[in-house]
XYZ file of N, CA and C in Angstrom:
822
model
N 40.285 105.936 104.757
C 41.426 105.001 104.725
C 41.854 104.792 103.281
N 43.115 104.774 103.115
C 43.651 104.612 101.759
C 43.296 103.250 101.229
N 42.937 103.173 99.948
C 42.585 101.862 99.368
C 43.751 100.902 99.383
N 45.003 101.420 99.465
C 46.154 100.510 99.444
C 46.317 99.802 100.770
N 45.707 100.380 101.841
C 45.861 99.763 103.154
C 44.694 98.890 103.520
N 43.695 98.837 102.681
C 42.526 98.035 102.964
C 42.845 96.559 102.867
N 42.133 95.769 103.692
C 42.289 94.312 103.654
C 41.920 93.810 102.276
N 42.629 92.805 101.866
C 42.360 92.207 100.574
C 43.035 92.901 99.425
N 43.942 93.932 99.741
C 44.654 94.609 98.652
C 45.633 93.648 98.001
N 45.888 93.769 96.728
C 46.749 92.816 96.010
C 48.205 92.888 96.481
N 48.895 91.750 96.573
C 50.306 91.652 96.945
C 51.104 90.973 95.839
N 52.366 91.406 95.680
C 53.227 90.810 94.651
C 53.799 89.511 95.183
N 53.644 88.434 94.480
C 54.158 87.121 94.863
C 55.538 86.896 94.239
N 56.577 86.593 95.094
C 57.927 86.325 94.602
C 58.158 84.817 94.573
N 58.611 84.284 93.439
C 58.845 82.840 93.357
C 60.015 82.429 94.253
N 59.889 81.334 94.966
C 60.950 80.820 95.835
C 61.973 80.042 95.013
N 63.249 79.918 95.553
C 64.263 79.077 94.911
C 63.782 77.646 94.906
N 63.942 77.017 93.792
C 63.653 75.588 93.757
C 64.881 74.840 94.254
N 64.718 73.589 94.616
C 65.835 72.764 95.095
C 66.901 72.640 94.015
N 66.493 72.516 92.755
C 67.448 72.388 91.653
C 68.286 73.647 91.520
N 67.630 74.823 91.626
C 68.370 76.085 91.533
C 69.366 76.223 92.668
N 68.993 75.788 93.857
C 69.889 75.859 95.008
C 71.115 74.972 94.803
N 70.878 73.756 94.314
C 71.979 72.821 94.072
C 72.926 73.388 93.011
N 72.361 73.931 91.930
C 73.189 74.509 90.866
C 74.022 75.674 91.381
N 73.427 76.499 92.239
C 74.160 77.637 92.807
C 75.337 77.161 93.646
N 75.107 76.117 94.435
C 76.181 75.566 95.269
C 77.292 74.969 94.422
N 76.930 74.274 93.347
C 77.924 73.673 92.450
C 78.779 74.759 91.806
N 78.148 75.820 91.319
C 78.875 76.915 90.675
C 79.800 77.600 91.677
N 79.292 77.860 92.899
C 80.110 78.514 93.923
C 81.320 77.661 94.287
N 81.115 76.352 94.391
C 82.214 75.443 94.723
C 83.258 75.433 93.614
N 82.790 75.419 92.363
C 83.717 75.402 91.229
C 84.538 76.691 91.179
N 83.883 77.829 91.402
C 84.592 79.112 91.392
C 85.619 79.153 92.517
N 85.222 78.687 93.711
C 86.142 78.660 94.856
C 87.344 77.780 94.550
N 87.093 76.624 93.904
C 88.189 75.722 93.549
C 89.163 76.360 92.576
N 88.627 77.072 91.589
C 89.490 77.748 90.613
C 90.326 78.850 91.266
N 89.693 79.594 92.172
C 90.412 80.668 92.867
C 91.543 80.087 93.725
N 91.244 79.014 94.478
C 92.247 78.401 95.341
C 93.385 77.793 94.514
N 93.040 77.185 93.381
C 94.080 76.622 92.508
C 94.991 77.717 91.987
N 94.393 78.867 91.641
C 95.195 79.990 91.176
C 96.116 80.515 92.264
N 95.602 80.597 93.492
C 96.415 81.067 94.615
C 97.564 80.114 94.877
N 97.286 78.815 94.852
C 98.329 77.819 95.092
C 99.399 77.879 94.007
N 98.979 78.091 92.754
C 99.944 78.187 91.657
C 100.847 79.390 91.838
N 100.266 80.522 92.266
C 101.053 81.736 92.501
C 102.042 81.507 93.630
N 101.590 80.838 94.690
C 102.471 80.570 95.829
C 103.614 79.645 95.426
N 103.299 78.607 94.655
C 104.331 77.666 94.206
C 105.357 78.364 93.318
N 104.865 79.230 92.426
C 105.768 79.971 91.546
C 106.662 80.894 92.347
N 106.094 81.562 93.354
C 106.872 82.473 94.192
C 107.918 81.712 94.996
N 107.527 80.543 95.531
C 108.470 79.736 96.315
C 109.602 79.226 95.432
N 109.281 78.827 94.207
C 110.313 78.339 93.287
C 111.284 79.456 92.938
N 110.753 80.675 92.730
C 111.596 81.815 92.417
C 112.489 82.169 93.602
N 111.936 82.139 94.808
C 112.720 82.416 96.012
C 113.810 81.370 96.184
N 113.463 80.122 95.906
C 114.425 79.024 95.988
C 115.588 79.267 95.022
N 115.292 79.680 93.813
C 116.339 79.942 92.829
C 117.228 81.108 93.257
N 116.641 82.128 93.898
C 117.447 83.245 94.389
C 118.410 82.787 95.483
N 117.958 81.886 96.332
C 118.839 81.367 97.378
C 119.972 80.540 96.767
N 119.658 79.814 95.721
C 120.697 79.049 95.044
C 121.722 79.988 94.394
N 121.268 81.126 93.898
C 122.203 82.095 93.320
C 123.187 82.587 94.377
N 122.702 82.764 95.614
C 123.597 83.150 96.698
C 124.658 82.082 96.934
N 124.258 80.817 96.842
C 125.195 79.715 97.051
C 126.216 79.650 95.912
N 125.731 79.832 94.692
C 126.635 79.836 93.541
C 127.647 80.972 93.671
N 127.176 82.134 94.101
C 128.079 83.265 94.310
C 129.147 82.928 95.344
N 128.745 82.268 96.428
C 129.705 81.878 97.468
C 130.742 80.899 96.915
N 130.282 79.942 96.099
C 131.200 78.954 95.520
C 132.202 79.636 94.589
N 131.743 80.569 93.769
C 132.650 81.233 92.833
C 133.527 82.275 93.532
N 133.084 82.771 94.671
C 133.958 83.624 95.486
C 135.141 82.808 95.991
N 134.856 81.588 96.429
C 135.922 80.666 96.858
C 136.845 80.348 95.677
N 136.251 80.078 94.524
C 137.040 79.716 93.341
C 137.955 80.863 92.911
N 137.452 82.090 92.999
C 138.271 83.244 92.624
C 139.445 83.421 93.582
N 139.225 83.098 94.840
C 140.278 83.250 95.843
C 141.303 82.127 95.789
N 140.816 80.892 95.603
C 141.678 79.716 95.690
C 142.161 79.213 94.331
N 141.506 79.654 93.253
C 141.878 79.162 91.936
C 141.311 77.800 91.619
N 140.380 77.346 92.421
C 139.751 76.023 92.234
C 138.415 76.015 92.966
N 137.559 75.083 92.598
C 136.271 74.940 93.268
C 136.470 74.286 94.633
N 135.564 74.527 95.572
C 135.705 73.904 96.888
C 135.449 72.399 96.822
N 135.962 71.642 97.769
C 135.677 70.209 97.803
C 134.217 69.967 98.178
N 133.609 68.947 97.567
C 132.211 68.634 97.872
C 132.021 68.192 99.303
N 133.026 67.602 99.891
C 133.113 67.282 101.311
C 134.581 67.007 101.602
N 134.928 66.972 102.879
C 136.315 66.787 103.282
C 136.444 65.541 104.143
N 137.384 64.698 103.760
C 137.708 63.505 104.537
C 139.199 63.557 104.860
N 139.524 63.770 106.144
C 140.923 63.955 106.529
C 141.791 62.732 106.307
N 143.089 62.968 106.049
C 143.768 64.255 106.191
C 143.553 65.188 104.991
N 143.453 66.491 105.308
C 143.261 67.514 104.285
C 144.044 68.740 104.728
N 145.165 68.989 104.053
C 146.125 69.987 104.521
C 145.591 71.408 104.472
N 144.756 71.742 103.467
C 144.293 73.133 103.302
C 143.668 73.662 104.585
N 142.914 72.835 105.303
C 142.265 73.270 106.538
C 142.841 72.564 107.772
N 143.986 71.914 107.595
C 144.658 71.207 108.692
C 143.725 70.196 109.354
N 143.028 69.453 108.503
C 142.097 68.429 108.981
C 142.868 67.122 109.179
N 142.876 66.575 110.379
C 143.617 65.335 110.611
C 142.874 64.114 110.073
N 143.535 62.993 110.130
C 142.964 61.736 109.650
C 141.700 61.378 110.429
N 140.739 60.788 109.706
C 139.470 60.332 110.287
C 138.580 61.471 110.797
N 138.830 62.681 110.333
C 137.974 63.820 110.664
C 137.312 64.299 109.370
N 136.002 64.612 109.448
C 135.221 64.880 108.236
C 134.393 66.153 108.363
N 134.219 66.824 107.213
C 133.463 68.079 107.169
C 132.745 68.191 105.818
N 131.853 69.189 105.719
C 131.080 69.373 104.482
C 131.591 70.546 103.664
N 131.078 70.668 102.463
C 131.407 71.796 101.600
C 131.015 73.124 102.228
N 129.859 73.163 102.906
C 129.344 74.441 103.393
C 130.191 74.996 104.528
N 130.918 74.130 105.235
C 131.824 74.632 106.271
C 132.941 75.471 105.662
N 133.337 75.149 104.432
C 134.399 75.922 103.761
C 133.895 77.252 103.237
N 132.582 77.464 103.239
C 131.987 78.647 102.608
C 131.251 79.549 103.599
N 131.522 79.380 104.882
C 130.801 80.161 105.889
C 131.052 81.661 105.739
N 132.282 82.038 105.418
C 132.570 83.473 105.244
C 131.829 84.071 104.053
N 131.931 83.495 102.835
C 131.174 84.083 101.714
C 129.659 83.955 101.875
N 129.208 83.060 102.766
C 127.775 82.961 103.053
C 127.359 83.930 104.157
N 128.293 84.806 104.535
C 128.043 85.853 105.530
C 127.646 85.256 106.879
N 128.433 84.282 107.318
C 128.248 83.658 108.622
C 129.557 83.749 109.412
N 130.009 84.970 109.714
C 131.300 85.123 110.385
C 131.351 84.494 111.769
N 130.252 84.541 112.517
C 130.246 83.961 113.861
C 130.423 82.447 113.798
N 129.707 81.804 112.870
C 129.841 80.353 112.710
C 131.240 79.999 112.225
N 131.783 80.811 111.309
C 133.135 80.562 110.788
C 134.170 80.661 111.901
N 134.015 81.648 112.777
C 134.972 81.840 113.869
C 134.878 80.731 114.906
N 133.684 80.154 115.062
C 133.472 79.126 116.087
C 133.728 77.709 115.571
N 134.017 77.588 114.265
C 134.158 76.253 113.674
C 135.575 75.717 113.886
N 135.663 74.450 114.294
C 136.945 73.784 114.556
C 137.171 72.689 113.512
N 138.256 72.828 112.743
C 138.565 71.876 111.689
C 139.313 70.643 112.199
N 139.879 70.733 113.389
C 140.689 69.624 113.897
C 139.868 68.543 114.575
N 138.551 68.764 114.691
C 137.650 67.741 115.232
C 136.510 67.525 114.255
N 135.793 66.444 114.427
C 134.716 66.106 113.504
C 133.608 67.165 113.539
N 132.868 67.236 112.456
C 131.806 68.232 112.323
C 130.789 68.178 113.454
N 130.506 66.966 113.990
C 129.495 66.815 115.027
C 130.091 66.737 116.425
N 131.355 67.092 116.557
C 131.992 67.121 117.859
C 131.349 68.213 118.731
N 131.257 68.002 120.048
C 130.675 69.033 120.915
C 131.321 70.406 120.767
N 132.598 70.457 120.423
C 133.268 71.749 120.246
C 132.711 72.533 119.058
N 132.073 71.827 118.125
C 131.504 72.484 116.945
C 130.012 72.791 117.083
N 129.428 72.455 118.221
C 127.982 72.596 118.357
C 127.512 74.037 118.179
N 128.238 74.995 118.726
C 127.841 76.402 118.587
C 127.747 76.811 117.124
N 128.713 76.352 116.324
C 128.728 76.730 114.907
C 127.672 75.987 114.105
N 127.607 74.667 114.262
C 126.803 73.861 113.337
C 125.305 73.925 113.613
N 124.900 74.422 114.771
C 123.459 74.546 115.023
C 122.881 75.793 114.358
N 123.754 76.608 113.774
C 123.315 77.822 113.083
C 122.427 77.484 111.893
N 121.293 78.164 111.790
C 120.421 78.030 110.624
C 120.862 79.068 109.591
N 121.261 78.601 108.412
C 121.750 79.491 107.355
C 120.653 79.647 106.304
N 120.008 80.814 106.214
C 118.843 80.993 105.331
C 119.067 80.567 103.891
N 120.239 80.866 103.335
C 120.487 80.533 101.923
C 120.493 79.034 101.664
N 120.686 78.241 102.707
C 120.740 76.782 102.543
C 119.383 76.120 102.704
N 118.349 76.912 102.973
C 117.031 76.368 103.263
C 116.049 76.684 102.144
N 115.410 75.658 101.608
C 114.370 75.878 100.602
C 113.165 76.541 101.268
N 112.616 77.626 100.691
C 111.488 78.328 101.301
C 110.197 77.517 101.335
N 110.143 76.414 100.604
C 108.938 75.579 100.608
C 108.866 74.671 101.834
N 109.952 74.606 102.597
C 110.021 73.724 103.756
C 110.262 74.533 105.017
N 110.023 73.933 106.173
C 110.173 74.619 107.445
C 111.619 75.071 107.666
N 111.778 76.275 108.161
C 113.115 76.822 108.415
C 113.661 76.428 109.781
N 112.870 75.731 110.580
C 113.304 75.366 111.930
C 113.797 73.922 112.016
N 113.932 73.251 110.882
C 114.343 71.845 110.894
C 115.795 71.685 111.335
N 116.075 70.603 112.047
C 117.443 70.255 112.448
C 117.632 68.756 112.272
N 118.885 68.349 112.161
C 119.211 66.927 112.211
C 119.666 66.620 113.633
N 118.966 65.711 114.293
C 119.261 65.386 115.684
C 120.395 64.373 115.769
N 121.332 64.629 116.702
C 122.419 63.703 116.961
C 122.316 63.200 118.399
N 123.360 62.545 118.879
C 123.350 62.013 120.239
C 123.605 63.120 121.256
N 123.268 62.832 122.510
C 123.532 63.743 123.639
C 122.874 65.108 123.465
N 121.752 65.149 122.751
C 121.014 66.388 122.598
C 121.596 67.366 121.603
N 122.668 66.995 120.916
C 123.255 67.882 119.921
C 122.501 67.789 118.601
N 122.615 68.829 117.800
C 121.904 68.851 116.514
C 122.617 69.787 115.562
N 122.234 69.699 114.294
C 122.816 70.552 113.270
C 121.748 71.193 112.411
N 121.909 72.485 112.120
C 121.025 73.135 111.168
C 121.157 72.472 109.801
N 120.078 72.428 109.042
C 120.051 71.617 107.826
C 120.304 72.436 106.567
N 120.559 71.706 105.495
C 120.722 72.299 104.160
C 119.879 71.511 103.175
N 119.220 72.215 102.279
C 118.410 71.573 101.241
C 119.108 71.570 99.887
N 120.349 72.039 99.834
C 121.104 72.097 98.586
C 122.462 71.447 98.800
N 122.969 70.796 97.756
C 124.203 70.021 97.920
C 124.832 69.704 96.571
N 126.118 69.335 96.583
C 126.728 68.761 95.380
C 126.022 67.456 95.017
N 126.220 67.018 93.787
C 125.555 65.801 93.301
C 126.581 64.680 93.142
N 126.191 63.503 93.598
C 127.066 62.333 93.526
C 126.475 61.299 92.570
N 127.313 60.745 91.695
C 126.882 59.672 90.786
C 127.588 58.386 91.219
N 126.823 57.426 91.658
C 127.387 56.143 92.082
C 127.621 55.260 90.859
N 128.868 54.889 90.570
C 129.150 54.076 89.374
C 128.422 52.743 89.353
N 128.002 52.263 90.523
C 127.318 50.967 90.555
C 125.997 51.014 89.784
N 125.436 52.219 89.624
C 124.202 52.351 88.842
C 124.425 51.953 87.386
N 125.640 52.179 86.885
C 125.968 51.775 85.510
C 126.063 50.263 85.406
N 126.539 49.612 86.477
C 126.629 48.151 86.469
C 125.258 47.507 86.352
N 124.233 48.199 86.859
C 122.868 47.686 86.787
C 122.078 48.320 85.644
N 122.787 49.005 84.742
C 122.204 49.608 83.540
C 121.141 50.652 83.844
N 121.173 51.225 85.052
C 120.239 52.308 85.364
C 120.721 53.636 84.783
N 122.043 53.740 84.570
C 122.617 54.897 83.881
C 123.614 54.375 82.850
N 124.060 55.240 81.958
C 125.015 54.824 80.938
C 126.442 54.829 81.470
N 127.351 54.329 80.664
C 128.758 54.319 81.035
C 129.320 55.737 80.921
N 130.443 55.972 81.592
C 131.060 57.282 81.584
C 132.568 57.134 81.716
N 133.305 58.039 81.101
C 134.756 58.019 81.240
C 135.189 58.474 82.627
N 134.334 59.256 83.293
C 134.645 59.766 84.624
C 133.327 60.079 85.326
N 133.064 59.402 86.433
C 131.788 59.593 87.133
C 131.833 60.746 88.139
N 132.990 61.386 88.308
C 133.083 62.474 89.271
C 132.365 63.722 88.778
N 131.785 64.462 89.735
C 131.152 65.733 89.411
C 132.122 66.887 89.591
N 131.586 68.083 89.626
C 132.422 69.273 89.761
C 132.946 69.456 91.173
N 132.284 68.823 92.150
C 132.641 69.017 93.556
C 132.826 67.664 94.257
N 133.838 66.896 93.893
C 134.047 65.594 94.516
C 134.644 65.725 95.918
N 134.677 64.608 96.643
C 135.286 64.570 97.975
C 136.756 64.961 97.856
N 137.191 65.884 98.733
C 138.571 66.379 98.740
C 139.000 66.936 97.389
N 138.045 67.316 96.576
C 138.339 67.745 95.210
C 139.065 69.071 95.137
N 139.869 69.201 94.127
C 140.562 70.469 93.816
C 140.331 70.777 92.337
N 139.099 70.696 91.925
C 138.729 70.848 90.514
C 138.803 72.314 90.097
N 139.420 72.554 88.957
C 139.440 73.880 88.349
C 138.383 73.918 87.239
N 137.889 75.090 86.933
C 136.842 75.202 85.913
C 137.260 74.607 84.564
N 138.532 74.749 84.131
C 138.916 74.083 82.875
C 138.828 72.558 82.938
N 138.762 71.992 84.161
C 138.617 70.543 84.308
C 137.196 70.076 83.999
N 136.263 71.008 83.866
C 134.868 70.668 83.552
C 134.766 70.564 82.037
N 135.277 69.491 81.492
C 135.399 69.361 80.038
C 134.088 69.014 79.347
N 133.077 68.579 80.098
C 131.764 68.346 79.495
C 131.056 69.656 79.169
N 131.597 70.768 79.674
C 130.996 72.078 79.452
C 130.330 72.592 80.714
N 130.622 73.829 81.109
C 130.057 74.359 82.352
C 128.534 74.496 82.292
N 127.994 74.695 81.075
C 126.546 74.793 80.943
C 125.846 73.450 80.892
N 126.628 72.365 80.868
C 126.068 71.013 80.830
C 126.436 70.207 82.076
N 126.994 70.880 83.085
C 127.462 70.168 84.270
C 126.863 70.778 85.528
N 126.208 69.955 86.332
C 125.568 70.419 87.559
C 126.627 70.800 88.594
N 126.436 71.943 89.215
C 127.288 72.381 90.317
C 126.681 71.942 91.650
N 125.468 72.392 91.934
C 124.715 71.960 93.112
C 123.259 71.770 92.717
N 122.543 71.017 93.537
C 121.134 70.747 93.248
C 120.339 70.702 94.537
N 119.041 70.857 94.395
C 118.159 70.649 95.538
C 118.134 69.164 95.896
N 118.217 68.898 97.173
C 118.028 67.526 97.645
C 116.536 67.312 97.857
N 115.792 67.383 96.754
C 114.332 67.406 96.837
C 113.745 66.142 97.448
N 114.427 65.030 97.305
C 113.926 63.780 97.870
C 114.558 63.440 99.198
N 115.367 64.377 99.758
C 116.050 64.099 101.013
C 116.228 65.381 101.826
N 115.156 65.980 102.266
C 115.303 67.180 103.075
C 115.763 66.834 104.487
N 116.520 67.729 105.110
C 116.837 67.527 106.519
C 118.247 67.119 106.864
N 119.185 67.061 105.912
C 120.575 66.716 106.210
C 121.302 67.938 106.768
N 122.088 67.748 107.831
C 122.836 68.854 108.424
C 123.809 69.447 107.411
N 123.884 70.786 107.375
C 124.772 71.428 106.400
C 126.237 71.123 106.684
N 126.556 70.767 107.906
C 127.940 70.482 108.293
C 128.354 69.042 108.018
N 127.407 68.203 107.649
C 127.690 66.780 107.491
C 128.473 66.484 106.208
N 129.485 65.614 106.275
C 130.212 65.224 105.060
C 129.359 64.361 104.134
N 128.213 63.908 104.633
C 127.295 63.110 103.808
C 126.335 63.985 103.017
N 126.598 65.295 102.976
C 125.690 66.240 102.326
C 125.513 65.995 100.825
N 126.525 65.506 100.048
C 126.275 65.282 98.619
C 125.037 64.419 98.375
N 124.237 64.794 97.391
C 122.957 64.147 97.131
C 123.072 63.249 95.906
N 122.409 62.101 95.942
C 122.428 61.188 94.797
C 121.505 61.710 93.703
N 121.750 61.264 92.481
C 120.909 61.729 91.368
C 119.465 61.279 91.546
N 119.243 60.166 92.235
C 117.867 59.717 92.487
C 117.151 60.670 93.432
N 117.880 61.218 94.395
C 117.267 62.133 95.351
C 117.015 63.506 94.755
N 117.725 63.845 93.695
C 117.451 65.102 93.001
C 116.071 65.048 92.364
N 115.636 63.870 91.978
C 114.350 63.731 91.289
C 113.170 63.649 92.249
N 113.413 63.793 93.550
C 112.323 63.724 94.512
C 111.383 64.899 94.382
N 110.432 65.017 95.307
C 109.456 66.090 95.191
C 109.041 66.691 96.512
N 109.917 66.629 97.533
C 109.541 67.165 98.833
C 109.486 68.686 98.833
N 110.308 69.323 98.008
C 110.398 70.779 98.013
C 109.399 71.433 97.059
N 109.346 70.969 95.813
C 108.479 71.562 94.802
C 107.774 70.443 94.039
N 106.595 70.755 93.576
C 105.853 69.775 92.805
C 106.497 69.597 91.435
N 106.804 68.355 91.103
C 107.216 68.045 89.737
C 108.679 68.166 89.412
N 109.541 68.459 90.403
C 110.950 68.544 90.072
C 111.771 69.284 91.101
N 112.935 69.778 90.682
C 113.852 70.450 91.600
C 114.689 71.475 90.847
N 115.124 72.495 91.557
C 116.024 73.495 90.993
C 117.457 72.977 90.994
N 118.188 73.298 89.942
C 119.576 72.837 89.784
C 120.420 74.005 89.277
N 121.602 74.185 89.878
C 122.544 75.203 89.433
C 123.672 74.544 88.657
N 124.054 75.157 87.535
C 125.100 74.612 86.677
C 126.400 75.395 86.869
N 127.470 74.828 86.359
C 128.806 75.408 86.547
C 129.009 76.724 85.801
N 128.090 77.089 84.934
C 128.174 78.405 84.288
C 127.385 79.450 85.063
N 126.821 79.052 86.216
C 126.054 79.968 87.052
C 124.572 79.983 86.769
N 124.122 79.324 85.714
C 122.691 79.300 85.387
C 121.951 78.375 86.339
N 120.667 78.675 86.537
C 119.818 77.863 87.405
C 118.571 77.486 86.629
N 118.273 76.207 86.623
C 117.129 75.706 85.856
C 116.303 74.766 86.715
N 115.040 74.630 86.332
C 114.143 73.703 87.023
C 114.090 72.411 86.221
N 114.605 71.328 86.797
C 114.591 70.028 86.123
C 113.387 69.232 86.582
N 112.602 68.772 85.638
C 111.399 68.016 85.952
C 111.751 66.634 86.510
N 110.911 66.161 87.430
C 111.128 64.847 88.023
C 111.002 63.744 86.985
N 110.344 64.048 85.872
C 110.164 63.051 84.813
C 111.410 62.863 83.962
N 112.438 63.701 84.170
C 113.668 63.546 83.398
C 114.294 62.179 83.648
N 114.841 61.611 82.594
C 115.434 60.287 82.681
C 116.647 60.295 83.607
N 116.802 59.220 84.397
C 117.927 59.105 85.322
C 119.256 59.123 84.570
N 119.275 58.565 83.380
C 120.507 58.552 82.583
C 120.908 59.964 82.188
N 119.932 60.815 81.908
C 120.228 62.206 81.581
C 120.826 62.919 82.785
N 120.236 62.716 83.966
C 120.752 63.360 85.170
C 122.186 62.929 85.450
N 122.486 61.667 85.203
C 123.852 61.183 85.418
C 124.824 61.891 84.473
N 124.432 62.091 83.242
C 125.287 62.797 82.281
C 125.532 64.237 82.723
N 124.490 64.882 83.232
C 124.613 66.264 83.663
C 125.431 66.394 84.947
N 125.471 65.334 85.738
C 126.159 65.389 87.031
C 127.656 65.148 86.921
N 128.133 64.574 85.803
C 129.568 64.335 85.640
C 130.218 65.522 84.951
N 131.469 65.802 85.319
C 132.144 66.961 84.739
C 133.003 66.609 83.532
N 133.417 65.331 83.432
C 134.335 64.935 82.357
C 134.013 63.534 81.874
N 132.734 63.252 81.723
C 132.305 61.910 81.331
C 132.332 61.689 79.837
N 132.378 62.796 79.073
C 132.390 62.736 77.607
C 131.155 62.029 77.057
N 130.009 62.248 77.733
C 128.764 61.645 77.226
C 128.102 62.600 76.246
N 127.307 62.052 75.360
C 126.580 62.878 74.393
C 125.266 63.323 74.998
N 124.906 64.582 74.750
C 123.650 65.148 75.253
C 122.809 65.618 74.081
N 121.502 65.395 74.168
C 120.617 65.900 73.129
C 120.473 67.400 73.314
N 120.059 68.105 72.270
C 119.937 69.551 72.321
C 118.677 70.019 73.029
N 117.740 69.123 73.291
C 116.443 69.538 73.804
C 116.172 69.080 75.240
N 117.218 68.776 75.993
C 116.971 68.313 77.364
C 116.515 69.470 78.251
C-alpha cells in the first residue's frame, strides 16, 4: 500500500474565512455594485437628455418651417376669432395644432376641425394621436389627458413659455418693457420682433414641472416656474432658443433670469455667464 494512502498521512489545512473578512467582502461588493449602478443610471440619464434634445430639434424645425411659409412665427395658442384658420369666437386651439403637417402628422391634420373647440367630439380622432416628437423620452409615452365622456388627448411635454406680469408686482421677477414671449396667444411675431436677441430668447421649453397637458389644449403654454421643475430630468430642463440652439437650464437658475430669457422685447440686461 502506498504510504500516501495510509491512515494518519498528513493533510493540508486551509484557513476558513473569518467573520470580519466576510463582512469586508460584502461591503466591497456592495460598494462596487453601487458604483456600477450609478454609472449605468448616469449613462441612461445622459442618453435620455440627448434624445429629448433631438426631439426638441424636430419641433424647432417644424416651427421654422411654418415661419418660412407664413413669414411669421406660429401663435403660442389660438383664441377665436382667428381669421387665418377661420376660428370662430369662443373657440380655442394650441400651437401644435397649427404644426401637424410639418410634424409629419397628415392624418391628424386632415381630421382636425378648426371651427369647433379642440376637445369637441369631432376632434377626438385627431387629438388622441400620440406625437412622438412632443413626448419627453424620460416619461411614459402612453400618457393622456382625460376629459369628460371618455374623451382624451395625447399629451405634449414641450410648450411656449408664458411670463405672468403679476410676478413682477410681487418682486419675484424684475420689471420688463414687454412681458410677451416669442409665441404669444394669437401672436403674429416676426423674427425681427425678437429684439432681445434670438440667442437670448426662449422659443419653447420642457414643461418639466407639469407633464401631461394635451398637445391640443390652448392652455399648453408653460409658466417659467414650471420650466424649473424636475419631472423629466434631474436638475433642470431642456430649452430651445429662437436661434435654434438647445441648452439644458439648471433648476437652480434664478426665476428672474428665466423671466428675462422668456421675453422677446423686454430690454432687460443679461450677464455673460448665465
